[in-house]
XYZ file of C-alpha atoms in Angstrom:
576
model
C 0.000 0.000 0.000
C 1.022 3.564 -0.325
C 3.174 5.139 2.479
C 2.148 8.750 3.271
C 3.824 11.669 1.327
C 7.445 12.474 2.183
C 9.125 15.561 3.265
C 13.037 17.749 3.851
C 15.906 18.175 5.812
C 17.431 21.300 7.541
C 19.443 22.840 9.763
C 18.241 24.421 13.051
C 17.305 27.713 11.921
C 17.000 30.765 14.417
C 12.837 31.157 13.570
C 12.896 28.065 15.583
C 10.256 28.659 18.480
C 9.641 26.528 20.598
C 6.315 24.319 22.037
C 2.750 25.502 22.095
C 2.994 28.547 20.114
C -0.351 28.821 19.910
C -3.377 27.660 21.761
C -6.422 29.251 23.956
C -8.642 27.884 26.711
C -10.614 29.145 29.768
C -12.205 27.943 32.847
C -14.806 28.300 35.773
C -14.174 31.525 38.019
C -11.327 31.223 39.840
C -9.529 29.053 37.981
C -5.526 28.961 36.796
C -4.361 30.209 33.705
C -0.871 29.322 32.213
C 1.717 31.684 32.440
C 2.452 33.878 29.732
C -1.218 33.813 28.535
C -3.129 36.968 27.118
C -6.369 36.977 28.757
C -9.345 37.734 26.864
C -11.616 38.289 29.768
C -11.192 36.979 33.119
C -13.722 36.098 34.962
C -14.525 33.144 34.201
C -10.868 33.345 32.431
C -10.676 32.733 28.798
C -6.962 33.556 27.405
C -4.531 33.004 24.044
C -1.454 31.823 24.096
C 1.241 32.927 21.692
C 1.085 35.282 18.923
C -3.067 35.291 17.937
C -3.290 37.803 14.842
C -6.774 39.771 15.110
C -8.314 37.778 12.720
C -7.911 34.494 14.803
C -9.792 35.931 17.373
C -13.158 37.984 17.263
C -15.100 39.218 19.857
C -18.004 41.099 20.922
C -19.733 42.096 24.333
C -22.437 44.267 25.928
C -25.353 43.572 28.160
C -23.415 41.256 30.192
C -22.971 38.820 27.624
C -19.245 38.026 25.764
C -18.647 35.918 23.143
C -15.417 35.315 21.355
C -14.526 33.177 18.019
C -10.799 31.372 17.813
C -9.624 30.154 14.907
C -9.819 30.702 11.194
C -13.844 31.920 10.224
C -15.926 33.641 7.971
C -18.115 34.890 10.536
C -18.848 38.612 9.812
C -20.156 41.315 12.472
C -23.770 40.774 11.958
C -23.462 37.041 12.033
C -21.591 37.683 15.397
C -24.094 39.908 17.064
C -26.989 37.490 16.348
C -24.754 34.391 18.260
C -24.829 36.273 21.438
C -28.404 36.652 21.626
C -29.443 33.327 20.015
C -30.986 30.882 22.355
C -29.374 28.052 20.040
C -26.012 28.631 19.854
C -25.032 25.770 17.832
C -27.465 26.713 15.279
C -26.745 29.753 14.872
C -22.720 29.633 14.984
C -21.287 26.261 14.346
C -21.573 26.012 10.445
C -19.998 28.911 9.478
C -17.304 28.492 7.442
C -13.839 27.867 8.876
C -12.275 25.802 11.785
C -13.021 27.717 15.142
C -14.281 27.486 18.674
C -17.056 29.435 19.910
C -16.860 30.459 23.160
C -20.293 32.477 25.405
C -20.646 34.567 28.354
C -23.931 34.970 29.941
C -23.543 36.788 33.039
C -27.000 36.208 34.088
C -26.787 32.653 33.737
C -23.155 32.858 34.877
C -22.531 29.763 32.550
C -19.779 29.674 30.200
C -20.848 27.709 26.409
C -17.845 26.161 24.111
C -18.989 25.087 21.306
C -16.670 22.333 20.043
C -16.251 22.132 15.471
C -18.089 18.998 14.107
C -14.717 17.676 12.769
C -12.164 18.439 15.318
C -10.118 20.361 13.769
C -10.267 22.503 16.711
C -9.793 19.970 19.457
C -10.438 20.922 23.228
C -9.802 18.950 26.439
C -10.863 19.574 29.945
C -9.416 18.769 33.591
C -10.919 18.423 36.741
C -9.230 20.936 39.710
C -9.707 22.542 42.732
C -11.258 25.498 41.395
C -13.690 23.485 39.356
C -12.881 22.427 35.124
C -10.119 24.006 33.415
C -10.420 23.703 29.630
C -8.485 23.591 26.485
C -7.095 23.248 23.119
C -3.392 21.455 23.840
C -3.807 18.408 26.089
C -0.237 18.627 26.970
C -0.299 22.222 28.517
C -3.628 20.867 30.524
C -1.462 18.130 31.636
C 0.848 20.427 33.327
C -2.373 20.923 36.150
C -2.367 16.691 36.594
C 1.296 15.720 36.188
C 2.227 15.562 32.875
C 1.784 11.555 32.954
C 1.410 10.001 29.597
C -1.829 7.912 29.171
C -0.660 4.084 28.738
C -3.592 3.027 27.970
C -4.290 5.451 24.958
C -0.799 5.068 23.990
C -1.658 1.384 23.322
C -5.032 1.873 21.605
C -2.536 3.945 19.525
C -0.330 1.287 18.467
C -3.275 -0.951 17.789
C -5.278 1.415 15.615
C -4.262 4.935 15.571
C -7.496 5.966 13.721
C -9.852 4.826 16.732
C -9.209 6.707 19.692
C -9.995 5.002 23.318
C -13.043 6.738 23.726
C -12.873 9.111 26.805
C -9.077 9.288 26.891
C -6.381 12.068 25.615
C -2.431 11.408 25.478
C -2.140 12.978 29.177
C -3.259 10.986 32.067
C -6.226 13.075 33.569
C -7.023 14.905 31.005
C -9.934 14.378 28.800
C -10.946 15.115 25.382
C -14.546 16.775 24.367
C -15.986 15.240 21.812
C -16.139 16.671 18.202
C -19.416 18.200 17.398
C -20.450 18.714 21.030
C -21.720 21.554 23.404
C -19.804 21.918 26.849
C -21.028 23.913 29.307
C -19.510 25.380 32.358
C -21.756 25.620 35.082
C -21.550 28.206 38.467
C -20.400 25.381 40.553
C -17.571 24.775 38.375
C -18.658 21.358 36.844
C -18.842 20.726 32.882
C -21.724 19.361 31.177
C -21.460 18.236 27.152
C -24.331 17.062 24.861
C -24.039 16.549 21.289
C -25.260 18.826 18.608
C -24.393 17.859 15.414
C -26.152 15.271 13.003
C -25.496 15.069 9.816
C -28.126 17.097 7.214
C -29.826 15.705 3.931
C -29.041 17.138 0.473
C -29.579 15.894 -2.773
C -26.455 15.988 -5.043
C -27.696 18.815 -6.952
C -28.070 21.339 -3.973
C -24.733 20.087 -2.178
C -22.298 21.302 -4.889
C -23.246 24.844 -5.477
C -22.742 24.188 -1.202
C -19.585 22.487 -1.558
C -18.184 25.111 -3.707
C -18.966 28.117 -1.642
C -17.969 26.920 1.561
C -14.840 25.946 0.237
C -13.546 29.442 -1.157
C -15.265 30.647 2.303
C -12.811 28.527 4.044
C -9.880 29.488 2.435
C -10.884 33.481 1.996
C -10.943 33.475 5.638
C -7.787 31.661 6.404
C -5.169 33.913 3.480
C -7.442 37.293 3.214
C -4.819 39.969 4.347
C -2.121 37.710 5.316
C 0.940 36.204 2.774
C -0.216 33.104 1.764
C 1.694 29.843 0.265
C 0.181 26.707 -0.686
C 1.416 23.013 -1.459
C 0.922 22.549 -5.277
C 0.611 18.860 -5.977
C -2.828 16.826 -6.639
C -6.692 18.009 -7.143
C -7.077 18.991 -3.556
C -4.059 21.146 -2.914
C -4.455 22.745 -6.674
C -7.786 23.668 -5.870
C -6.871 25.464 -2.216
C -3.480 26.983 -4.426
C -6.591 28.694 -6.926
C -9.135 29.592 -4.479
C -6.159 31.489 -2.365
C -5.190 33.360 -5.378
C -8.223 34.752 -5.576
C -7.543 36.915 -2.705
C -3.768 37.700 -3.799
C -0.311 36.341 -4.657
C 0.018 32.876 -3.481
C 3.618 31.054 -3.281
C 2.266 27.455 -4.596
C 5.210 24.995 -3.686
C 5.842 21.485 -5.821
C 8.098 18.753 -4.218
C 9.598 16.603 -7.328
C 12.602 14.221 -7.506
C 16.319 15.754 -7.236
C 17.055 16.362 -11.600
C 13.345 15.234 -12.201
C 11.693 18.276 -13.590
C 8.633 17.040 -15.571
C 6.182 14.097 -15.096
C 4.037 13.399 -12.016
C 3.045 16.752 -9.927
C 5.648 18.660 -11.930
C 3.792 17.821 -14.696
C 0.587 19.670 -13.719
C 2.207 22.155 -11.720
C 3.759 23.264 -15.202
C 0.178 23.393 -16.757
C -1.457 25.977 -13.928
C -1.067 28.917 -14.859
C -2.421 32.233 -12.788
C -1.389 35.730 -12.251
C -1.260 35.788 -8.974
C 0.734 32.300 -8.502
C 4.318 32.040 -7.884
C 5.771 28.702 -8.531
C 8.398 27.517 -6.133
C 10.024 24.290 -6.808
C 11.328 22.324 -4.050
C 13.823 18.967 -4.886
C 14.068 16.336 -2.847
C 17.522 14.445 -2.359
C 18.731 12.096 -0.086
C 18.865 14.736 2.868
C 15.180 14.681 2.480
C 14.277 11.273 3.036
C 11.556 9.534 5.543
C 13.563 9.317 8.861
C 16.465 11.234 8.088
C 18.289 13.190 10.723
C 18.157 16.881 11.047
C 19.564 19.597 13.484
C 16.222 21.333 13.818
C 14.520 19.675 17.045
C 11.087 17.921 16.949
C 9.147 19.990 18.655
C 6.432 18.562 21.303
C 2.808 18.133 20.466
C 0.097 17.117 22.099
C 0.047 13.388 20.738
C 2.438 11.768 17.915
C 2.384 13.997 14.744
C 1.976 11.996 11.204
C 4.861 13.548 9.876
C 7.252 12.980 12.852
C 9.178 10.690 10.390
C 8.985 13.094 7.899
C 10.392 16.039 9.937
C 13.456 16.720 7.972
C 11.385 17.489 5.092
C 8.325 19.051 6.194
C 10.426 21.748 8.781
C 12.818 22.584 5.434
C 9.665 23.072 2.941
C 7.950 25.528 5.915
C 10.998 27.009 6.108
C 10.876 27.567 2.318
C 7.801 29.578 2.165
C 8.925 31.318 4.994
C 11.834 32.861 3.677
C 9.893 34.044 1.085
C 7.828 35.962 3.094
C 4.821 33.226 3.616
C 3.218 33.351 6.677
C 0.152 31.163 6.013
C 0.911 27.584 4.373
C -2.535 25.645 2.544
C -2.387 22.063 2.378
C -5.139 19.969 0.521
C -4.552 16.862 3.581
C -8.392 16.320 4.187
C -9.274 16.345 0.581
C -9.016 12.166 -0.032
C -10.408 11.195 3.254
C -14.093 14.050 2.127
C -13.901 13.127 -1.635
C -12.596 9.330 -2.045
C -13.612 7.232 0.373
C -13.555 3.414 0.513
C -16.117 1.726 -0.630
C -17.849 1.968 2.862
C -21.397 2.305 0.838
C -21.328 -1.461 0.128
C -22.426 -2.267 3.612
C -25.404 0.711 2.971
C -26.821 -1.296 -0.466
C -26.468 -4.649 1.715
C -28.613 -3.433 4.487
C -31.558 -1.793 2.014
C -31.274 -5.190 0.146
C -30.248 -3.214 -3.468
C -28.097 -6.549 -4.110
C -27.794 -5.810 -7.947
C -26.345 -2.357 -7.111
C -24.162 -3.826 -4.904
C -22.585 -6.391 -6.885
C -21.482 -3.938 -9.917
C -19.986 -1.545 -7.542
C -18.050 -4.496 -5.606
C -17.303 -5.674 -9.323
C -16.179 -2.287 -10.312
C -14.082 -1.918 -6.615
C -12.255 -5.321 -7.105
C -11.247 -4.449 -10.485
C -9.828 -0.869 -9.097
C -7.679 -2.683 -6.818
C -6.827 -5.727 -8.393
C -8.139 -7.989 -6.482
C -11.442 -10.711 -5.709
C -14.705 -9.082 -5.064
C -16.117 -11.483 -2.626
C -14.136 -10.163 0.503
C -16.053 -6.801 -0.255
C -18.968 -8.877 -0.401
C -18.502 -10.941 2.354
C -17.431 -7.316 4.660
C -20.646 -5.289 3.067
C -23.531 -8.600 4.252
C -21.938 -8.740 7.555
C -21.716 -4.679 7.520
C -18.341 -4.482 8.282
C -17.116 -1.037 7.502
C -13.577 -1.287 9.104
C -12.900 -4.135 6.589
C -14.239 -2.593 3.568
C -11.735 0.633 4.329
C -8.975 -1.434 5.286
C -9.057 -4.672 5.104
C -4.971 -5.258 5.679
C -5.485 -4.102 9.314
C -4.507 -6.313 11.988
C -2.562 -6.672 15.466
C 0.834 -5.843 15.088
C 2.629 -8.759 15.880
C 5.124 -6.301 18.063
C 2.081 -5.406 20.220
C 2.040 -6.417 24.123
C -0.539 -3.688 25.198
C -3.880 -5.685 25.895
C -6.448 -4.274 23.811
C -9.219 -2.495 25.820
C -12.096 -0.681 25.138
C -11.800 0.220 21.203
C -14.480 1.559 19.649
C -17.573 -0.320 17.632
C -16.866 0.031 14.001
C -18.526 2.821 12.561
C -22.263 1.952 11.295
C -22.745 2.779 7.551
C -20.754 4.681 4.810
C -21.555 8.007 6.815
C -20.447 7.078 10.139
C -17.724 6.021 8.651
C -16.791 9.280 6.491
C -17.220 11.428 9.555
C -14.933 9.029 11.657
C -12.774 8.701 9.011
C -12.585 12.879 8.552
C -12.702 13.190 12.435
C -9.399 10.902 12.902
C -7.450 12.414 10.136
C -8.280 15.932 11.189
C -7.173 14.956 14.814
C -3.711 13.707 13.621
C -3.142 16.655 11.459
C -3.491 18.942 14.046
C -0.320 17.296 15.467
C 1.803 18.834 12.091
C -0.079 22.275 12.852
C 1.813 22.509 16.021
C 5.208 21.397 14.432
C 4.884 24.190 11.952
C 3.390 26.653 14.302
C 7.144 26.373 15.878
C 8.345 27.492 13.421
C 6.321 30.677 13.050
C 4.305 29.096 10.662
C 0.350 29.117 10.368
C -0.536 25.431 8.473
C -4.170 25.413 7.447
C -6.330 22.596 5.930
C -9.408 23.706 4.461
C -10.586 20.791 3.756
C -11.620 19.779 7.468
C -13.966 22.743 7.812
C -16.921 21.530 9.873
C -19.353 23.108 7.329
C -17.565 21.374 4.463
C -18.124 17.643 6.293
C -21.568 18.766 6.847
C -22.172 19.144 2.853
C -20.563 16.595 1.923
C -21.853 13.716 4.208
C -25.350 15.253 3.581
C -25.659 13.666 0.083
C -26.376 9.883 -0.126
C -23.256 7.964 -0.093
C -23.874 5.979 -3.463
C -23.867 9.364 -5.326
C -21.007 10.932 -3.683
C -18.830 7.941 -4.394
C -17.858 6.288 -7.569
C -14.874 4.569 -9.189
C -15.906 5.634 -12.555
C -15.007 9.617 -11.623
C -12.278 11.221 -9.309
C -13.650 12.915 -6.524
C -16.517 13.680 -8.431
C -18.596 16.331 -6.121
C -15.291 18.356 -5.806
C -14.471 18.584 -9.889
C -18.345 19.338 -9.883
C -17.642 21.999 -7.165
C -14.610 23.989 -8.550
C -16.333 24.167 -11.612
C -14.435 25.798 -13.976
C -11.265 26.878 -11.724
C -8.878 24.389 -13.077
C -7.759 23.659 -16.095
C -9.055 20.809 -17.909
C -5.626 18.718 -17.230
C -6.725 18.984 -13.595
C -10.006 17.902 -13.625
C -9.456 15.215 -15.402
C -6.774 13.703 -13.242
C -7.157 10.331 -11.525
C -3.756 10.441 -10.033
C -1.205 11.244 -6.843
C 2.080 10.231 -6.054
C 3.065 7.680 -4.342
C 6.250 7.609 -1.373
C 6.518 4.100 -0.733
C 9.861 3.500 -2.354
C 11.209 7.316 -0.427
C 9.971 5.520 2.798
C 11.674 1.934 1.681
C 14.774 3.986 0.934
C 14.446 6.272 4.081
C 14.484 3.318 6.322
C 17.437 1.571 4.720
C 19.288 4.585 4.673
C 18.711 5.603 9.001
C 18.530 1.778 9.872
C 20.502 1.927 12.938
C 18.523 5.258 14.056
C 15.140 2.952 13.766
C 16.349 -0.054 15.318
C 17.530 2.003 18.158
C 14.131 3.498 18.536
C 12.580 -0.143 19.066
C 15.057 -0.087 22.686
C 13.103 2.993 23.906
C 10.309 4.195 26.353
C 7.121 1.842 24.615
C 9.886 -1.264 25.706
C 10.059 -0.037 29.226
C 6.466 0.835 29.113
C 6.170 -2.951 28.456
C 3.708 -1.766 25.192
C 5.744 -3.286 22.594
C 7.900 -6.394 21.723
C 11.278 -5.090 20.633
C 12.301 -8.201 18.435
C 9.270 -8.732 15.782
C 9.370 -4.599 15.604
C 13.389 -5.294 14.304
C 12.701 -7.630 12.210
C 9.434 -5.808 10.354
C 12.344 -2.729 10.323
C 14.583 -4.617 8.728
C 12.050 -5.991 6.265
C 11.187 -2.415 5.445
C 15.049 -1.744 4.628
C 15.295 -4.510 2.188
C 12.022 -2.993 0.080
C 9.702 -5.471 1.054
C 6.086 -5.112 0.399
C 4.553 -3.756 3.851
C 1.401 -2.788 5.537
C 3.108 1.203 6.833
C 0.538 2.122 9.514
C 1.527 0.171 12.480
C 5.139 0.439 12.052
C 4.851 4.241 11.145
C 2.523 4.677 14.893
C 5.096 2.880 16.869
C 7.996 5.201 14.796
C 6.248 8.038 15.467
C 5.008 7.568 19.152
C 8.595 6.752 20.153
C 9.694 10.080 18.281
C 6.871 12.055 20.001
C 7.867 10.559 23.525
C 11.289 11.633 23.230
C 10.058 15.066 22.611
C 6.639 15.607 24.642
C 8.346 13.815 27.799
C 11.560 15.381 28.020
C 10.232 18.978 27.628
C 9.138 21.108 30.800
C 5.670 21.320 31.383
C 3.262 25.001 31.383
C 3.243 26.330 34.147
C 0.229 27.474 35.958
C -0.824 30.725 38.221
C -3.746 32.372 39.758
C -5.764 34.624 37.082
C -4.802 37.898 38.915
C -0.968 37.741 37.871
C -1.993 37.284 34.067
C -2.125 40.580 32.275
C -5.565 41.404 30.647
């Protein structure tokens, strides 16, 4: 199977930065706030941390009542006004376009409402205290309140299946997440209540791309408008965020390619976009910039193992890039496969409302696509299993000692499954938004906007999904923005020999990684891990997900472990 994308090497530059650049939280009256926090008002505290432009964080108050946004939004100052006074908040604020936390005031109910994204793109976590629940959007800094303990058991649910979290559990011992799409609310006596209030709509096709489509150029006109703006340039999804951007000025649009390669694969369609207000930046990769290799510019600590830990020599060196030319906003299209091509989840859908005729051609059409039988499709869509539709090569590691406990049921239907699917992927990229946030680096993904999930999961799976069209309700979307080279393409690149060649090239680093803190945690087997390493190095055909979590969780526990928690202090030494 395909290994994720690869990335660059680099020295350690002097924009380096530093951990939790940039988060916010609050809690009930009283409460602590980290130190070196802005405080937006404070009592009940709410604060920022780090450098939080103005348009990251809007707010409005009068008549006792304050409400503040965080995060990329469209949300104008009517829009705004009409949230403070609306009795549903989540109906009135959380589909605007962007990825944001809304956060309410009411001083006559002295209650405090966060309204958590329906993706999680925005993730928040909660502890329990003295002065009643302190609240969050980095785990780790919460964990500075409970002891900055590492949660074994998550870290093994990890290892096991990195896309299904143990429900209930964060990285950091005490501290728990809130779930995506949910409503917490603060009460006077300092306890937290949260309730769902999301569900996914009903569209027909027709009325969700006209939807689509707006929503999407909302999402990125709120994330580059004013600011200087770069882009990865590769495949349909970043393409489309590279155009959309330029709509609001000059966009830096960055292409990775091959060391001497200079046409064929993404260079080839990078050379075919042309727009006035893109500048094309080329980026070559060589053996510097290989999965795993070593670089002087320290990982810096997230809140839970970042995807592109193993890819950190690459990915700091491209941010850098953009940087250096002035970029202060980088667009990715990550979120684009997981909305627009999903597995063939809808199999189990045509099984349960008995449309057997329908569901053989598809599983027909689905074998042929990946070269294989159709009757384990068949076999997974009658017993409705969509975990083995979307991957049916997952298994226990053989490495793995943690005992498995308390994993979640697998999702129930193609939509379930998108939204989990969206949910987990939007969770783990908010891992490489903190590695390039040390940097001095905003990284934005459009394409996990809680409005956009909500269109898209709205229209009935068999007609948003199809192997005889690429990501056909985005080409229907962006209309006439690309070129017809673009549209029309059915293809991405592929790392797996990079990551084949990365490991052979930093063996001894990655065998020495299999002697670290998951073996004296007792969570992993050090000898199977070795040998699947070395298997890796020779180029032999692998399944990358498990040996890429235990990689990266060992990377991240070097880094989140050994680095000095946030310190806490009463409200009233935190200027306002």
């Amino acid at each position: 199977m395909a290994a994720p994308r690869a990335g660059a090497a680099t020295s350690c530059p002097a924009t380096w930065r530093g951990e939790h650049v940039h988060w916010f939280g609050g809690g009930s009256s009283g409460a602590p706030v980290p130190e070196g926090a802005h405080l937006i008002w404070s009592d009940p505290p709410l604060w920022v941390v780090g450098p939080w432009p103005e348009r990251r964080v809007k707010t409005v108050h009068h008549n006792g009542v304050q409400l503040a946004v965080l995060g990329p939004c469209s949300v104008g100052a009517a829009e705004l006004e009409r949230a403070m006074s609306a009795r549903d908040l989540a109906g009135t604020a959380g589909l605007w376009a962007g990825s944001y936390t809304v956060v309410r005031h009411r001083r006559g109910r002295d209650e405090v409402d966060v309204l958590a994204d329906p993706v999680g793109g925005c993730p928040l976590y909660t502890v329990s205290t003295a002065h009643g629940t302190v609240w969050g959007s980095s785990s780790r800094a919460l964990a500075g309140l409970v002891g900055q303990q590492v949660d074994a058991e998550w870290l093994g649910a990890f290892l096991a299946d990195k896309q299904s979290p143990l429900p209930g559990h964060s990285s950091w011992a005490g501290v728990a997440p809130v779930p995506a799409g949910h409503l917490m609310v603060l009460g006077r006596d300092g306890a937290a209540s949260v309730t769902p209030w999301w569900a996914p709509a009903r569209r027909s096709y027709g009325v969700a791309v006209p939807l689509v489509a707006e929503l999407l150029a909302d999402g990125v006109q709120a994330r580059v408008e004013g600011v200087s703006a770069s882009s990865d340039l590769a495949g349909t999804d970043s393409t489309t965020v590279a155009v959309l951007a330029a709509q609001h000025g000059r966009v830096l649009a960055l292409t990775a390619h091959p060391e001497g390669v200079t046409w064929g694969g993404d260079m080839k369609y990078a050379r075919q976009l042309r727009h006035p207000s893109i500048e094309h930046l080329h980026f070559p990769l060589g053996r510097a910039h290989l999965p795993f290799a070593p670089t002087a510019t320290p990982l810096p600590a997230t809140d839970e193992p970042a995807p592109s830990s193993g890819l950190w020599a690459m990915l700091s060196e491209q941010l850098l890039s953009v940087a250096a030319h002035g970029a202060t906003c980088h667009l990715t299209g990550d979120g684009g496969d997981n909305l627009f091509m999903a597995p063939p989840t809808h199999l189990a859908d045509l099984a349960r409302h008995g449309r057997m005729l329908r569901l053989g051609h598809d599983a027909m059409a689905w074998a042929q696509l990946r070269r294989t039988s159709p009757w384990p499709l068949l076999r997974s869509a009658l017993r409705r299993d969509t975990r083995g539709l979307a991957r049916p090569w997952l298994e226990r590691p053989a490495w793995l000692l943690a005992p498995a406990a308390g994993t979640p049921l697998p999702p129930d239907g193609a939509d379930s499954a998108l939204v989990a699917d969206v949910r987990g992927a939007a969770h783990a990229t908010h891992q490489d938004v903190q590695l390039a946030a040390a940097l001095g680096v905003e990284l934005n993904n459009p394409y996990f906007d809680g409005a956009l999930l909500d269109a898209v999961v709205s229209v009935p799976a068999p007609e948003r999904f199809t192997v005889r069209r690429y990501k056909p309700l985005l080409v229907d979307a962006i209309g006439p923005l690309l070129p017809e080279a673009h549209r029309l393409r059915a293809t991405k690149g592929v790392f797996a020999g990079d990551f084949h060649r990365g490991a052979r090239e930093s063996l001894p680093l990655l065998l020495a990684l299999t002697d670290g803190r998951l073996a004296e945690m007792g969570l992993i087997d050090p000898g199977p891990l070795r040998a699947a390493i070395h298997r890796l190095a020779l180029g032999a055909e692998s399944v990358w997900p498990p040996i890429l979590a235990v990689l990266t969780a060992e990377m991240w526990l070097g880094a989140a472990t050994t680095t000095a928690p946030t310190t806490w202090v009463p409200v009233g030494e935190v200027p306002q």
